[in-house]
C-alpha positions as a printed Julia matrix, in Angstrom:
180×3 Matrix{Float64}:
 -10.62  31.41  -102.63
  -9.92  28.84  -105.23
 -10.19  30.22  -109.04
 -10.33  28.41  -112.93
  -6.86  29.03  -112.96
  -6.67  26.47  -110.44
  -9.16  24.1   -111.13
  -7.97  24.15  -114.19
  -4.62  23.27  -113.75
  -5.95  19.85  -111.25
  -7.9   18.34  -113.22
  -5.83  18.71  -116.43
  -2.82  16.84  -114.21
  -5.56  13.93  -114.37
  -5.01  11.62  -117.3
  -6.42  11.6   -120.31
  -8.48  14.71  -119.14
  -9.33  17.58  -121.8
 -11.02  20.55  -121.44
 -13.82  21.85  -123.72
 -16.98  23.87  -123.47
 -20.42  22.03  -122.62
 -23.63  23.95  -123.44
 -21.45  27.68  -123.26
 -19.3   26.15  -120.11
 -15.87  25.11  -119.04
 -15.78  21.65  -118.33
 -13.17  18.76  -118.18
 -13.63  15.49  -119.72
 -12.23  11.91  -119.65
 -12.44   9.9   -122.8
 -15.55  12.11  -123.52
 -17.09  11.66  -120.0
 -17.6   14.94  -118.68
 -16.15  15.13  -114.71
 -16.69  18.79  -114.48
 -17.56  22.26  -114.91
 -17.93  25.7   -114.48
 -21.38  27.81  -115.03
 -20.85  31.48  -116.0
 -21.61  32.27  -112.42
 -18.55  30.76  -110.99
 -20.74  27.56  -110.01
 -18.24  24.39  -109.93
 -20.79  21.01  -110.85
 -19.36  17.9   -110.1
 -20.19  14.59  -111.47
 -20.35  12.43  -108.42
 -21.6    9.12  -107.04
 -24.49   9.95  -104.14
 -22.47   8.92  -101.25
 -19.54  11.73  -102.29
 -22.26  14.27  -102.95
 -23.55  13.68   -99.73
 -20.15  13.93   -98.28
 -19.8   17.53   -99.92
 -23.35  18.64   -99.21
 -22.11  17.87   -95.66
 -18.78  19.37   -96.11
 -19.71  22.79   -98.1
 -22.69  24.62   -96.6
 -22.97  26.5    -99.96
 -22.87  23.68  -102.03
 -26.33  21.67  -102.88
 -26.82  18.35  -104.9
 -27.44  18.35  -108.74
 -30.4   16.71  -109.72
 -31.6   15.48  -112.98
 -34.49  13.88  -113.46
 -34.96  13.44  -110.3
 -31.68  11.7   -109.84
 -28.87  12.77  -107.97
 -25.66  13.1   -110.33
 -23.57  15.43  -108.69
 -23.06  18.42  -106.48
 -22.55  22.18  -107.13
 -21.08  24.57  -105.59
 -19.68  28.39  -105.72
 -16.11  28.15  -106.9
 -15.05  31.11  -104.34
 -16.13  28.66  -101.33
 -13.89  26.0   -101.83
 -10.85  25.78  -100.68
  -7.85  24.32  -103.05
  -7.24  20.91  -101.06
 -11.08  20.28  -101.14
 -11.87  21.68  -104.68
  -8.72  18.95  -105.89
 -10.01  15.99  -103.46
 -13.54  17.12  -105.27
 -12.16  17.06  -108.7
  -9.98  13.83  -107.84
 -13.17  11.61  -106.84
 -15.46  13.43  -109.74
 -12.77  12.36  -112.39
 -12.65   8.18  -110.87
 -15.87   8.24  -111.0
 -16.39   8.83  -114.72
 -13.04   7.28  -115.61
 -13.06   4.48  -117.81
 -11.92   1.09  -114.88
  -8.99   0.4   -116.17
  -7.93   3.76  -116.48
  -8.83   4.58  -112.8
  -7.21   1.63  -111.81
  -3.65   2.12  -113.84
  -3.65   5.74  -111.94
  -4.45   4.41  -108.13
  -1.76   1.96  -108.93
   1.07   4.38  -109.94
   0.03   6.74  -106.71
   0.7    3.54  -105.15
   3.46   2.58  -106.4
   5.01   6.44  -106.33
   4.45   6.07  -102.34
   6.35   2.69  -101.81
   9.97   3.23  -101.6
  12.13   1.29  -103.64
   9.17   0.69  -106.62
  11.24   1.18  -109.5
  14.71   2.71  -110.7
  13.28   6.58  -110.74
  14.84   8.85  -108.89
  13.6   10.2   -106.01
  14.71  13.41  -105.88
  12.31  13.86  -109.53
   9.61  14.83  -106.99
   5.88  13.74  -106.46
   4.39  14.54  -108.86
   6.69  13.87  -111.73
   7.0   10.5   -110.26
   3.12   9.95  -110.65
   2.96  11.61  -113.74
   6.08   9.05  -115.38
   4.17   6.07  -113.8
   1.01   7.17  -114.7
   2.07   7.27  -118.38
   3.13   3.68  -117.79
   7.17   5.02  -117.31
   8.28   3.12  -114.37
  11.71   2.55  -114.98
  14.16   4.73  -116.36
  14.31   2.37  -119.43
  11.26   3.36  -120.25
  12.45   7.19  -119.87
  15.27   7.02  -122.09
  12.93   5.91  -125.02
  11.12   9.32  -124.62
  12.57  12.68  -125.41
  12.53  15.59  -123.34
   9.65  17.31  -125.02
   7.7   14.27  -125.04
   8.76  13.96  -121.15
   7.77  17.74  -120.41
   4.81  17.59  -122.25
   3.46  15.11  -119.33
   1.87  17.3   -116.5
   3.96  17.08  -113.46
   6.8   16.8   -114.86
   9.04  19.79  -115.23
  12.72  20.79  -116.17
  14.14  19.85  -112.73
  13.05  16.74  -113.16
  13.85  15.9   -116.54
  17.45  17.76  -115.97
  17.79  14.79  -112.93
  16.59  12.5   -115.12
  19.24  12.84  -117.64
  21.6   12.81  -115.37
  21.0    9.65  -114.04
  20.89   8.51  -117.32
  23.8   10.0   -117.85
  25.38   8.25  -115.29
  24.51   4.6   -116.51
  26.24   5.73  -120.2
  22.94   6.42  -121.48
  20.39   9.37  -122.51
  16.85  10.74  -123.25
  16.11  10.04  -127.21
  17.27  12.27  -129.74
């Protein structure tokens, strides 16, 4: 069983996604493009292009297509019958797909590059996600980290004191540090 708490915490990790209310409901936004949301029922809606909603009308027996105007925009489905992995692949595609391009395209580029070994002077042992959330921020080198400070660094979802604490030390160990 998958809860807000959870969705919540996805689709924030997204960039440049806030939350707000939309007509009395949660709901996530990118640069004002709603992705999705919750109804007071516990209903997840997803914006989605048709082929994905087809996908998850296949995938999710409870779920069903949203329609408006006789247009397919999305698919909905009972929070409690989605499973974590699917609700965050869900959320994933939902948020490309109302992403501004470039934006989309700067964070299937970090994932890229956070999966090639060698890509950039980060250290690996910063984790996963701390390494997608420094490259998705446009930090791919620790140059670029030691013009940040640690709040600013922890601020960025995905990255958390382990990391920054390895950070600094590799920093540390080049004569350098995190600003101020």
């Amino acid at each position: 069983m998958t809860t807000l708490a959870h969705l919540r915490t996805y689709a924030l990790a997204l960039p440049e996604a806030e939350e707000g209310t939309h007509f009395g409901m949660v709901a996530f936004s990118v640069r004002g493009k709603g992705f999705v949301s919750v109804t007071k029922d516990g209903q997840v809606q997803l914006n989605l292009p048709v082929d994905e909603t087809e996908a998850a009308v296949a995938a999710h027996p409870t779920g069903e297509r949203l329609v408006r105007s006789g247009r397919t925009i999305g698919f909905r489905v009972p929070l409690a019958d989605v499973n974590g992995k699917d609700l965050n692949a869900l959320v994933r595609a939902a948020w490309f797909s109302r992403a501004p391009k470039r934006l989309a395209a700067s964070l299937a580029a970090a994932e890229a590059a956070a999966d090639e070994p060698g890509g950039g002077d980060l250290p690996a042992g910063i984790g996963r996600p701390a390494t997608q959330a420094l490259l998705g921020a446009g930090l791919t080198t620790l140059d670029d980290v030691a013009r940040h400070t640690k709040a600013e660094l922890l601020a960025l979802h995905g990255v958390g004191p382990k990391a920054v604490r390895i950070l600094s030390e590799a920093l540390e160990l080049q004569g350098r540090s995190l600003r101020g």
